[in-house]
mmCIF file of C-alpha atoms and ligand atoms in Angstrom:
data_model
loop_
_atom_site.group_PDB
_atom_site.id
_atom_site.type_symbol
_atom_site.label_atom_id
_atom_site.label_comp_id
_atom_site.label_asym_id
_atom_site.label_seq_id
_atom_site.Cartn_x
_atom_site.Cartn_y
_atom_site.Cartn_z
ATOM 1 C CA GLN W 1 -0.033 0.047 0.028
ATOM 2 C CA ALA W 2 2.871 2.369 0.673
ATOM 3 C CA LYS W 3 3.991 1.704 -2.914
ATOM 4 C CA ARG W 4 0.673 2.981 -4.246
ATOM 5 C CA ASP W 5 1.042 6.293 -2.382
ATOM 6 C CA GLY W 6 2.837 8.851 -4.441
ATOM 7 C CA ARG W 7 4.897 10.338 -1.690
ATOM 8 C CA ALA W 8 5.707 6.836 -0.396
ATOM 9 C CA HIS W 9 9.089 7.733 0.586
ATOM 10 C CA TYR W 10 8.225 9.397 3.769
ATOM 11 C CA GLN W 11 5.677 6.463 4.909
ATOM 12 C CA TYR W 12 5.999 5.273 8.473
ATOM 13 C CA PHE W 13 5.296 1.863 9.599
ATOM 14 C CA SER W 14 2.993 1.125 12.521
ATOM 15 C CA PRO W 15 4.907 -0.869 15.472
ATOM 16 C CA GLU W 16 2.026 -3.749 14.470
ATOM 17 C CA MET W 17 3.317 -3.579 10.725
ATOM 18 C CA ASN W 18 6.894 -4.003 11.942
ATOM 19 C CA VAL W 19 6.156 -7.019 14.074
ATOM 20 C CA GLU W 20 4.120 -8.372 11.512
ATOM 21 C CA MET W 21 6.837 -7.920 8.848
ATOM 22 C CA LEU W 22 9.586 -9.164 10.914
ATOM 23 C CA ALA W 23 7.300 -12.484 11.745
ATOM 24 C CA ARG W 24 6.802 -12.727 7.974
ATOM 25 C CA MET W 25 10.200 -12.320 7.068
ATOM 26 C CA HIS W 26 11.191 -14.771 9.687
ATOM 27 C CA LEU W 27 8.469 -17.188 8.257
ATOM 28 C CA GLU W 28 9.996 -16.630 4.781
ATOM 29 C CA GLN W 29 13.593 -17.769 5.822
ATOM 30 C CA ARG W 30 12.358 -20.635 7.679
ATOM 31 C CA LEU W 31 10.141 -21.769 4.602
ATOM 32 C CA ARG W 32 13.443 -20.932 2.344
ATOM 33 C CA LYS W 33 15.272 -23.717 4.796
ATOM 34 C CA ALA W 34 12.340 -26.087 4.951
ATOM 35 C CA VAL W 35 12.210 -26.353 1.089
ATOM 36 C CA LYS W 36 16.067 -27.020 1.089
ATOM 37 C CA LEU W 37 15.512 -29.785 3.672
ATOM 38 C CA SER W 38 12.216 -31.036 2.447
ATOM 39 C CA GLU W 39 10.658 -30.531 5.863
ATOM 40 C CA PHE W 40 7.237 -31.301 4.447
ATOM 41 C CA TYR W 41 4.826 -34.219 4.120
ATOM 42 C CA LEU W 42 1.588 -34.974 2.381
ATOM 43 C CA GLU W 43 -1.725 -36.206 3.775
ATOM 44 C CA TYR W 44 -4.389 -37.439 1.644
ATOM 45 C CA GLN W 45 -8.403 -36.978 1.937
ATOM 46 C CA PRO W 46 -10.899 -39.372 0.264
ATOM 47 C CA ILE W 47 -13.115 -37.962 -1.884
ATOM 48 C CA ILE W 48 -16.504 -40.237 -2.191
ATOM 49 C CA ASP W 49 -18.924 -40.950 -5.162
ATOM 50 C CA MET W 50 -22.455 -40.181 -3.282
ATOM 51 C CA ARG W 51 -24.192 -42.593 -4.906
ATOM 52 C CA SER W 52 -21.677 -45.560 -4.645
ATOM 53 C CA GLY W 53 -20.125 -44.778 -1.553
ATOM 54 C CA ALA W 54 -16.910 -45.556 -3.010
ATOM 55 C CA ILE W 55 -13.500 -43.789 -2.503
ATOM 56 C CA THR W 56 -12.984 -42.598 -6.184
ATOM 57 C CA SER W 57 -9.891 -40.504 -5.317
ATOM 58 C CA VAL W 58 -7.734 -38.743 -2.929
ATOM 59 C CA GLU W 59 -6.918 -34.773 -2.287
ATOM 60 C CA ALA W 60 -2.864 -34.264 -1.544
ATOM 61 C CA LEU W 61 -2.736 -31.765 1.002
ATOM 62 C CA ILE W 62 0.738 -30.383 1.912
ATOM 63 C CA ARG W 63 1.923 -30.282 5.859
ATOM 64 C CA TRP W 64 4.698 -28.318 7.159
ATOM 65 C CA GLN W 65 5.966 -29.063 10.802
ATOM 66 C CA ASP W 66 8.454 -26.663 11.597
ATOM 67 C CA PRO W 67 10.690 -26.912 15.030
ATOM 68 C CA GLU W 68 9.879 -23.558 15.912
ATOM 69 C CA PHE W 69 6.545 -22.515 14.774
ATOM 70 C CA GLY W 70 4.980 -26.345 14.925
ATOM 71 C CA LEU W 71 2.448 -27.190 12.392
ATOM 72 C CA ILE W 72 1.667 -24.283 9.759
ATOM 73 C CA SER W 73 -1.514 -24.132 7.846
ATOM 74 C CA PRO W 74 -0.801 -24.087 3.987
ATOM 75 C CA GLU W 75 -3.319 -21.306 4.149
ATOM 76 C CA ASP W 76 -0.291 -19.433 5.550
ATOM 77 C CA PHE W 77 2.975 -20.477 3.730
ATOM 78 C CA ILE W 78 1.558 -21.327 0.249
ATOM 79 C CA PRO W 79 1.026 -17.742 -0.438
ATOM 80 C CA ILE W 80 4.518 -16.778 0.791
ATOM 81 C CA ALA W 81 5.817 -19.696 -1.375
ATOM 82 C CA GLU W 82 4.103 -18.146 -4.532
ATOM 83 C CA GLU W 83 5.377 -14.649 -4.056
ATOM 84 C CA THR W 84 8.731 -15.665 -3.261
ATOM 85 C CA GLY W 85 9.092 -18.460 -5.943
ATOM 86 C CA LEU W 86 9.679 -21.057 -3.507
ATOM 87 C CA ILE W 87 6.538 -22.590 -4.915
ATOM 88 C CA ASP W 88 8.673 -23.867 -8.013
ATOM 89 C CA PRO W 89 10.900 -26.395 -5.600
ATOM 90 C CA LEU W 90 7.811 -27.103 -3.269
ATOM 91 C CA GLY W 91 5.412 -27.631 -6.256
ATOM 92 C CA GLU W 92 7.979 -30.080 -8.007
ATOM 93 C CA TRP W 93 8.350 -31.789 -4.469
ATOM 94 C CA ILE W 94 4.714 -32.085 -3.856
ATOM 95 C CA LEU W 95 4.102 -33.564 -7.421
ATOM 96 C CA HIS W 96 6.711 -36.080 -6.968
ATOM 97 C CA GLN W 97 5.832 -37.261 -3.440
ATOM 98 C CA ALA W 98 1.979 -37.559 -4.570
ATOM 99 C CA LEU W 99 3.079 -39.832 -7.512
ATOM 100 C CA THR W 100 5.290 -41.836 -5.353
ATOM 101 C CA ASP W 101 2.553 -42.371 -2.860
ATOM 102 C CA LEU W 102 -0.023 -43.228 -5.740
ATOM 103 C CA ALA W 103 2.400 -45.753 -7.637
ATOM 104 C CA GLN W 104 2.451 -47.330 -4.042
ATOM 105 C CA LEU W 105 -1.128 -47.679 -3.729
ATOM 106 C CA HIS W 106 -1.199 -48.903 -7.119
ATOM 107 C CA ALA W 107 0.871 -51.342 -6.290
ATOM 108 C CA GLN W 108 -1.222 -52.904 -4.232
ATOM 109 C CA GLY W 109 -4.220 -53.030 -6.696
ATOM 110 C CA LEU W 110 -5.900 -49.743 -5.420
ATOM 111 C CA MET W 111 -6.641 -48.091 -8.336
ATOM 112 C CA ILE W 112 -7.792 -44.394 -7.332
ATOM 113 C CA SER W 113 -7.099 -41.208 -8.453
ATOM 114 C CA MET W 114 -5.214 -38.424 -7.142
ATOM 115 C CA ALA W 115 -5.999 -34.676 -6.834
ATOM 116 C CA ILE W 116 -3.080 -32.232 -6.649
ATOM 117 C CA ASN W 117 -3.398 -28.691 -5.965
ATOM 118 C CA VAL W 118 -1.596 -26.495 -8.235
ATOM 119 C CA SER W 119 -1.238 -22.597 -8.151
ATOM 120 C CA GLY W 120 -1.156 -20.053 -10.809
ATOM 121 C CA ARG W 121 2.333 -19.290 -10.331
ATOM 122 C CA GLN W 122 3.451 -23.087 -11.170
ATOM 123 C CA CYS W 123 2.032 -22.397 -14.784
ATOM 124 C CA ILE W 124 5.429 -21.511 -15.979
ATOM 125 C CA ASN W 125 8.481 -21.890 -13.650
ATOM 126 C CA SER W 126 11.416 -19.817 -12.967
ATOM 127 C CA LYS W 127 13.230 -21.545 -15.678
ATOM 128 C CA GLY W 128 10.640 -21.039 -18.219
ATOM 129 C CA ILE W 129 9.520 -24.582 -18.202
ATOM 130 C CA SER W 130 5.709 -24.974 -18.243
ATOM 131 C CA PHE W 131 3.662 -27.059 -16.003
ATOM 132 C CA TYR W 132 2.667 -29.043 -18.587
ATOM 133 C CA ASN W 133 6.147 -30.468 -19.317
ATOM 134 C CA VAL W 134 6.682 -30.847 -15.534
ATOM 135 C CA LEU W 135 3.878 -32.851 -15.043
ATOM 136 C CA LYS W 136 4.255 -34.945 -18.194
ATOM 137 C CA ASP W 137 7.835 -35.926 -17.401
ATOM 138 C CA ALA W 138 6.626 -36.523 -13.902
ATOM 139 C CA LEU W 139 3.836 -38.905 -15.054
ATOM 140 C CA ALA W 140 5.859 -40.775 -17.192
ATOM 141 C CA GLU W 141 8.980 -41.007 -14.565
ATOM 142 C CA HIS W 142 6.653 -42.471 -12.089
ATOM 143 C CA ALA W 143 4.965 -44.423 -14.566
ATOM 144 C CA ILE W 144 1.485 -43.468 -13.893
ATOM 145 C CA ALA W 145 -1.252 -42.802 -16.570
ATOM 146 C CA ALA W 146 -2.716 -39.454 -16.808
ATOM 147 C CA LYS W 147 -6.036 -40.541 -16.015
ATOM 148 C CA TYR W 148 -5.222 -41.057 -12.645
ATOM 149 C CA ILE W 149 -4.219 -37.697 -11.699
ATOM 150 C CA HIS W 150 -6.303 -34.563 -11.608
ATOM 151 C CA ILE W 151 -5.317 -31.011 -10.767
ATOM 152 C CA GLU W 152 -7.000 -28.639 -8.720
ATOM 153 C CA ILE W 153 -6.718 -24.668 -9.544
ATOM 154 C CA THR W 154 -8.771 -21.711 -8.668
ATOM 155 C CA GLU W 155 -10.503 -18.968 -10.636
ATOM 156 C CA SER W 156 -7.508 -16.612 -9.701
ATOM 157 C CA ILE W 157 -5.431 -18.812 -12.213
ATOM 158 C CA LEU W 158 -7.766 -17.901 -15.008
ATOM 159 C CA ILE W 159 -8.287 -14.276 -14.352
ATOM 160 C CA GLU W 160 -5.241 -12.757 -13.017
ATOM 161 C CA ASP W 161 -2.563 -15.025 -14.396
ATOM 162 C CA LYS W 162 -0.856 -14.825 -18.020
ATOM 163 C CA PRO W 163 -3.085 -15.803 -20.976
ATOM 164 C CA GLN W 164 -0.593 -18.543 -21.806
ATOM 165 C CA CYS W 165 -1.764 -20.033 -18.578
ATOM 166 C CA LEU W 166 -4.840 -21.277 -20.331
ATOM 167 C CA GLN W 167 -3.068 -22.732 -23.239
ATOM 168 C CA ILE W 168 -1.321 -24.873 -20.571
ATOM 169 C CA LEU W 169 -4.216 -26.052 -19.021
ATOM 170 C CA ASP W 170 -5.856 -27.082 -22.219
ATOM 171 C CA ALA W 171 -2.383 -28.803 -23.179
ATOM 172 C CA ILE W 172 -2.722 -30.725 -19.622
ATOM 173 C CA LYS W 173 -6.262 -31.843 -20.283
ATOM 174 C CA GLN W 174 -5.248 -32.937 -23.635
ATOM 175 C CA LEU W 175 -2.786 -34.868 -21.925
ATOM 176 C CA GLY W 176 -5.820 -36.660 -19.947
ATOM 177 C CA VAL W 177 -5.218 -35.007 -16.931
ATOM 178 C CA ASP W 178 -8.626 -33.440 -15.786
ATOM 179 C CA ILE W 179 -9.050 -30.086 -14.184
ATOM 180 C CA TYR W 180 -10.942 -28.947 -11.301
ATOM 181 C CA LEU W 181 -12.223 -25.703 -10.288
ATOM 182 C CA ASP W 182 -11.423 -25.316 -6.471
ATOM 183 C CA ASP W 183 -13.434 -23.208 -3.646
ATOM 184 C CA PHE W 184 -16.029 -22.377 -6.336
ATOM 185 C CA GLY W 185 -17.981 -19.483 -5.054
ATOM 186 C CA THR W 186 -15.498 -17.532 -3.284
ATOM 187 C CA GLY W 187 -13.623 -15.636 -6.168
ATOM 188 C CA TYR W 188 -15.213 -13.592 -8.998
ATOM 189 C CA SER W 189 -17.212 -16.192 -10.397
ATOM 190 C CA ALA W 190 -17.367 -14.937 -13.832
ATOM 191 C CA LEU W 191 -19.522 -17.892 -14.723
ATOM 192 C CA SER W 192 -18.230 -17.527 -18.458
ATOM 193 C CA TYR W 193 -15.037 -19.282 -17.294
ATOM 194 C CA LEU W 194 -16.799 -22.746 -16.638
ATOM 195 C CA THR W 195 -17.264 -23.129 -20.062
ATOM 196 C CA GLN W 196 -14.199 -21.202 -21.779
ATOM 197 C CA CYS W 197 -12.106 -23.297 -20.026
ATOM 198 C CA PRO W 198 -11.183 -26.753 -19.807
ATOM 199 C CA ILE W 199 -12.809 -27.363 -16.514
ATOM 200 C CA SER W 200 -14.189 -30.928 -15.934
ATOM 201 C CA VAL W 201 -15.303 -30.681 -12.166
ATOM 202 C CA ILE W 202 -16.553 -27.938 -9.893
ATOM 203 C CA LYS W 203 -15.546 -28.166 -5.899
ATOM 204 C CA ILE W 204 -18.181 -26.353 -3.990
ATOM 205 C CA ASP W 205 -16.566 -24.215 -1.440
ATOM 206 C CA LYS W 206 -16.983 -25.386 2.167
ATOM 207 C CA SER W 207 -18.267 -22.119 3.124
ATOM 208 C CA PHE W 208 -21.350 -23.027 1.282
ATOM 209 C CA ILE W 209 -21.486 -26.562 2.774
ATOM 210 C CA ASP W 210 -21.341 -24.667 6.234
ATOM 211 C CA LYS W 211 -24.276 -22.910 5.750
ATOM 212 C CA VAL W 212 -26.413 -25.364 3.936
ATOM 213 C CA LEU W 213 -28.843 -26.233 6.615
ATOM 214 C CA VAL W 214 -28.650 -22.879 8.636
ATOM 215 C CA ASN W 215 -29.646 -20.410 6.229
ATOM 216 C CA THR W 216 -32.648 -20.720 3.489
ATOM 217 C CA SER W 217 -31.032 -18.246 1.203
ATOM 218 C CA ASP W 218 -27.954 -20.374 0.939
ATOM 219 C CA LYS W 219 -30.131 -23.693 0.383
ATOM 220 C CA LYS W 220 -31.487 -21.849 -2.720
ATOM 221 C CA LEU W 221 -28.096 -20.725 -3.942
ATOM 222 C CA ILE W 222 -26.646 -24.567 -3.342
ATOM 223 C CA LYS W 223 -29.825 -26.119 -5.367
ATOM 224 C CA ALA W 224 -29.029 -23.225 -8.063
ATOM 225 C CA ILE W 225 -25.223 -24.231 -8.129
ATOM 226 C CA VAL W 226 -26.364 -28.003 -8.260
ATOM 227 C CA MET W 227 -28.692 -27.224 -11.049
ATOM 228 C CA MET W 228 -26.041 -25.023 -13.024
ATOM 229 C CA ALA W 229 -23.799 -27.618 -12.782
ATOM 230 C CA LYS W 230 -26.093 -30.165 -14.077
ATOM 231 C CA ASN W 231 -26.785 -28.196 -17.049
ATOM 232 C CA LEU W 232 -23.255 -27.547 -17.942
ATOM 233 C CA ASP W 233 -22.562 -31.472 -17.395
ATOM 234 C CA LEU W 234 -20.118 -30.558 -14.989
ATOM 235 C CA PRO W 235 -19.873 -33.313 -11.875
ATOM 236 C CA LEU W 236 -19.884 -31.482 -8.511
ATOM 237 C CA VAL W 237 -17.779 -32.152 -5.408
ATOM 238 C CA ALA W 238 -18.980 -30.898 -1.898
ATOM 239 C CA GLU W 239 -15.971 -29.770 0.161
ATOM 240 C CA GLY W 240 -15.996 -29.875 3.904
ATOM 241 C CA VAL W 241 -18.798 -32.088 4.712
ATOM 242 C CA GLU W 242 -19.288 -32.653 8.276
ATOM 243 C CA THR W 243 -22.554 -33.664 9.162
ATOM 244 C CA VAL W 244 -24.972 -36.417 8.176
ATOM 245 C CA GLU W 245 -27.576 -33.804 7.356
ATOM 246 C CA GLN W 246 -25.301 -32.143 5.246
ATOM 247 C CA TRP W 247 -24.280 -35.300 3.398
ATOM 248 C CA ASP W 248 -28.079 -36.284 3.009
ATOM 249 C CA PHE W 249 -29.268 -32.770 1.688
ATOM 250 C CA LEU W 250 -26.215 -32.659 -0.911
ATOM 251 C CA ARG W 251 -27.319 -36.246 -2.048
ATOM 252 C CA ASP W 252 -30.662 -35.784 -2.425
ATOM 253 C CA LEU W 253 -29.954 -32.357 -4.440
ATOM 254 C CA GLY W 254 -27.838 -34.592 -6.677
ATOM 255 C CA CYS W 255 -24.465 -33.540 -5.826
ATOM 256 C CA ASP W 256 -22.048 -36.154 -7.302
ATOM 257 C CA TYR W 257 -19.108 -36.310 -4.905
ATOM 258 C CA ALA W 258 -18.224 -35.313 -1.237
ATOM 259 C CA GLN W 259 -15.396 -34.950 0.755
ATOM 260 C CA GLY W 260 -15.159 -33.893 4.453
ATOM 261 C CA TYR W 261 -14.526 -34.514 8.079
ATOM 262 C CA LEU W 262 -17.793 -36.965 8.122
ATOM 263 C CA MET W 263 -16.295 -39.316 5.558
ATOM 264 C CA SER W 264 -12.447 -38.864 6.477
ATOM 265 C CA LYS W 265 -10.183 -36.307 7.679
ATOM 266 C CA PRO W 266 -6.832 -35.891 5.731
ATOM 267 C CA LEU W 267 -4.639 -39.056 6.490
ATOM 268 C CA SER W 268 -0.892 -39.724 6.151
ATOM 269 C CA ASN W 269 0.018 -42.256 3.352
ATOM 270 C CA ILE W 270 0.215 -45.095 5.766
ATOM 271 C CA LYS W 271 -3.069 -44.650 7.282
ATOM 272 C CA LEU W 272 -4.615 -43.990 3.711
ATOM 273 C CA LEU W 273 -3.227 -47.235 2.735
ATOM 274 C CA ALA W 274 -5.120 -49.036 5.619
ATOM 275 C CA HIS W 275 -8.219 -47.083 5.053
ATOM 276 C CA LEU W 276 -8.523 -48.086 1.693
ATOM 277 C CA LEU W 277 -7.705 -51.651 2.249
ATOM 278 C CA GLN W 278 -10.325 -52.093 4.943
ATOM 279 C CA ALA W 279 -12.834 -49.629 3.415
ATOM 280 C CA LYS W 280 -15.708 -51.659 1.824
ATOM 281 C CA PRO W 281 -17.611 -49.799 -0.940
ATOM 282 C CA PHE W 282 -19.543 -47.110 1.023
ATOM 283 C CA ASP W 283 -19.611 -47.724 4.775
ATOM 284 C CA TYR W 284 -20.831 -43.989 5.000
ATOM 285 C CA LEU W 285 -24.605 -44.870 3.554
ATOM 286 C CA THR W 286 -25.025 -46.603 6.952
ATOM 287 C CA LEU W 287 -23.082 -43.961 8.648
ATOM 288 C CA PRO W 288 -26.495 -42.157 10.018
ATOM 289 C CA THR W 289 -27.669 -45.111 12.133
ATOM 290 C CA GLU W 290 -24.286 -45.852 13.414
ATOM 291 C CA LEU W 291 -23.851 -42.389 14.541
ATOM 292 C CA ALA W 292 -27.566 -42.807 16.013
ATOM 293 C CA ALA W 293 -26.246 -45.597 17.935
ATOM 294 C CA VAL W 294 -23.561 -43.765 19.556
HETATM 295 P P1 C2E L 301 -8.181 -26.626 -0.348
HETATM 296 O O1 C2E L 301 -7.670 -27.239 -1.761
HETATM 297 O O2 C2E L 301 -9.577 -26.226 -0.931
HETATM 298 O O3 C2E L 301 -8.184 -27.730 0.374
HETATM 299 C C1 C2E L 301 -9.340 -28.162 1.291
HETATM 300 C C2 C2E L 301 -9.319 -27.838 2.912
HETATM 301 O O4 C2E L 301 -10.376 -28.359 3.403
HETATM 302 C C3 C2E L 301 -8.109 -28.635 3.121
HETATM 303 O O5 C2E L 301 -7.568 -27.662 4.197
HETATM 304 C C4 C2E L 301 -8.591 -29.624 4.283
HETATM 305 O O6 C2E L 301 -8.002 -30.093 5.268
HETATM 306 C C5 C2E L 301 -9.966 -29.012 4.538
HETATM 307 N N1 C2E L 301 -10.986 -29.571 4.825
HETATM 308 C C6 C2E L 301 -11.671 -30.838 4.200
HETATM 309 N N2 C2E L 301 -12.815 -31.172 4.819
HETATM 310 C C7 C2E L 301 -13.036 -30.509 5.903
HETATM 311 C C8 C2E L 301 -13.856 -30.466 6.727
HETATM 312 O O7 C2E L 301 -14.654 -31.435 6.787
HETATM 313 N N3 C2E L 301 -13.870 -29.757 7.949
HETATM 314 C C9 C2E L 301 -12.993 -28.490 7.885
HETATM 315 N N4 C2E L 301 -12.905 -27.765 9.056
HETATM 316 N N5 C2E L 301 -11.842 -28.632 6.757
HETATM 317 C C10 C2E L 301 -12.010 -29.486 5.937
HETATM 318 P P2 C2E L 301 -5.730 -27.545 4.199
HETATM 319 O O8 C2E L 301 -5.065 -29.100 4.016
HETATM 320 O O9 C2E L 301 -5.570 -26.813 5.479
HETATM 321 O O10 C2E L 301 -5.289 -26.490 2.883
HETATM 322 C C11 C2E L 301 -5.846 -25.611 2.970
HETATM 323 C C12 C2E L 301 -5.603 -25.096 1.290
HETATM 324 O O11 C2E L 301 -4.103 -24.744 1.232
HETATM 325 C C13 C2E L 301 -6.301 -25.734 0.323
HETATM 326 O O12 C2E L 301 -7.374 -25.644 0.430
HETATM 327 C C14 C2E L 301 -5.234 -25.570 -0.792
HETATM 328 O O13 C2E L 301 -5.709 -23.714 -1.508
HETATM 329 C C15 C2E L 301 -3.859 -25.018 -0.183
HETATM 330 N N6 C2E L 301 -3.112 -26.154 -0.370
HETATM 331 C C16 C2E L 301 -2.895 -27.513 0.276
HETATM 332 N N7 C2E L 301 -2.002 -28.336 -0.079
HETATM 333 C C17 C2E L 301 -1.316 -27.648 -1.321
HETATM 334 C C18 C2E L 301 -0.731 -27.821 -1.903
HETATM 335 O O14 C2E L 301 -0.018 -29.350 -2.083
HETATM 336 N N8 C2E L 301 -0.545 -27.095 -3.097
HETATM 337 C C19 C2E L 301 -0.960 -26.030 -3.222
HETATM 338 N N9 C2E L 301 -0.919 -25.090 -4.488
HETATM 339 N N10 C2E L 301 -1.838 -25.596 -2.182
HETATM 340 C C20 C2E L 301 -2.386 -26.347 -1.157
HETATM 341 MG MG1 MG L 302 -7.963 -28.130 -3.457
HETATM 342 MG MG1 MG L 303 -11.185 -25.981 -1.776
HETATM 343 MG MG1 MG L 304 -9.487 -23.673 -0.380
#
């Protein structure tokens, strides 16, 4: 903000800002070190087909356990990684770790697919290499068919970033990797993007799911989103389903997939393997009665 002011040279920082900036610089330093030392791990959250109850895919979610700060939310450090360019090495680490873990599941005969979050800054890396090439090479290296991977992007990638991004996304889609629109409803929601971009699936943001049973107007909004998606032939994933009531409401509306703490929290790769090996095609349909018994 200081820079936008014409006489920015004489801007003073408030004490709070100094503390904030110091904390942020410190976090940035730690992040730099963490990237060098790979102090991250991935967790995987199941995504469930609301009709069959089967787990069809898992979303890879990054975790950073800092010795000083403890567990730091990706909401806090991904933006810093994006601003500093650290997202390049971090994004590649995420991709390779996710594919390594997926190859291991496939080796056990668990042929699920995996969602990887990709930020706009990853479209073209600092060496000028497009994410299309990075992804294509990684798939070949790990011997994973493109259909088992999809990437999650947010609207901002389509709006703020370079027009090349759209071409890169098109190429990725051509490769056989589906593109999911994450956090739907929180951004600019220029609906024309839904048909102009190679989007295969829409993920409705948790903030809508939270309000789905509380607020009548939000109920109507969700209904409208589901109807719109159906008309566009775009399957829907509901994010952050925490209650049986939400599950029932969304399933009855015709929502296709659900992800949330009700079914499973994000799991380590070891716990995920155990979970998948013991999961029968949908325990969750019987969950309401099970819960009622508790
Ligand atoms: P997202 O991609 O929308 O991921 C969904 C978030 O909702 C995850 O938070 C997940 O743990 C959380 N969640 C899922 N179900 C529930 C629920 O029932 N209740 C509650 N309270 N939360 C639920 P997480 O893991 O903290 O990630 C936050 C965001 O950070 C992600 O939002 C994504 O934007 C970003 N992120 C996470 N991992 C990566 C990554 O590997 N790469 C990039 N670029 N971004 C990532
Ligand atoms: Mg996501
Ligand atoms: Mg989301
Ligand atoms: Mg999000």
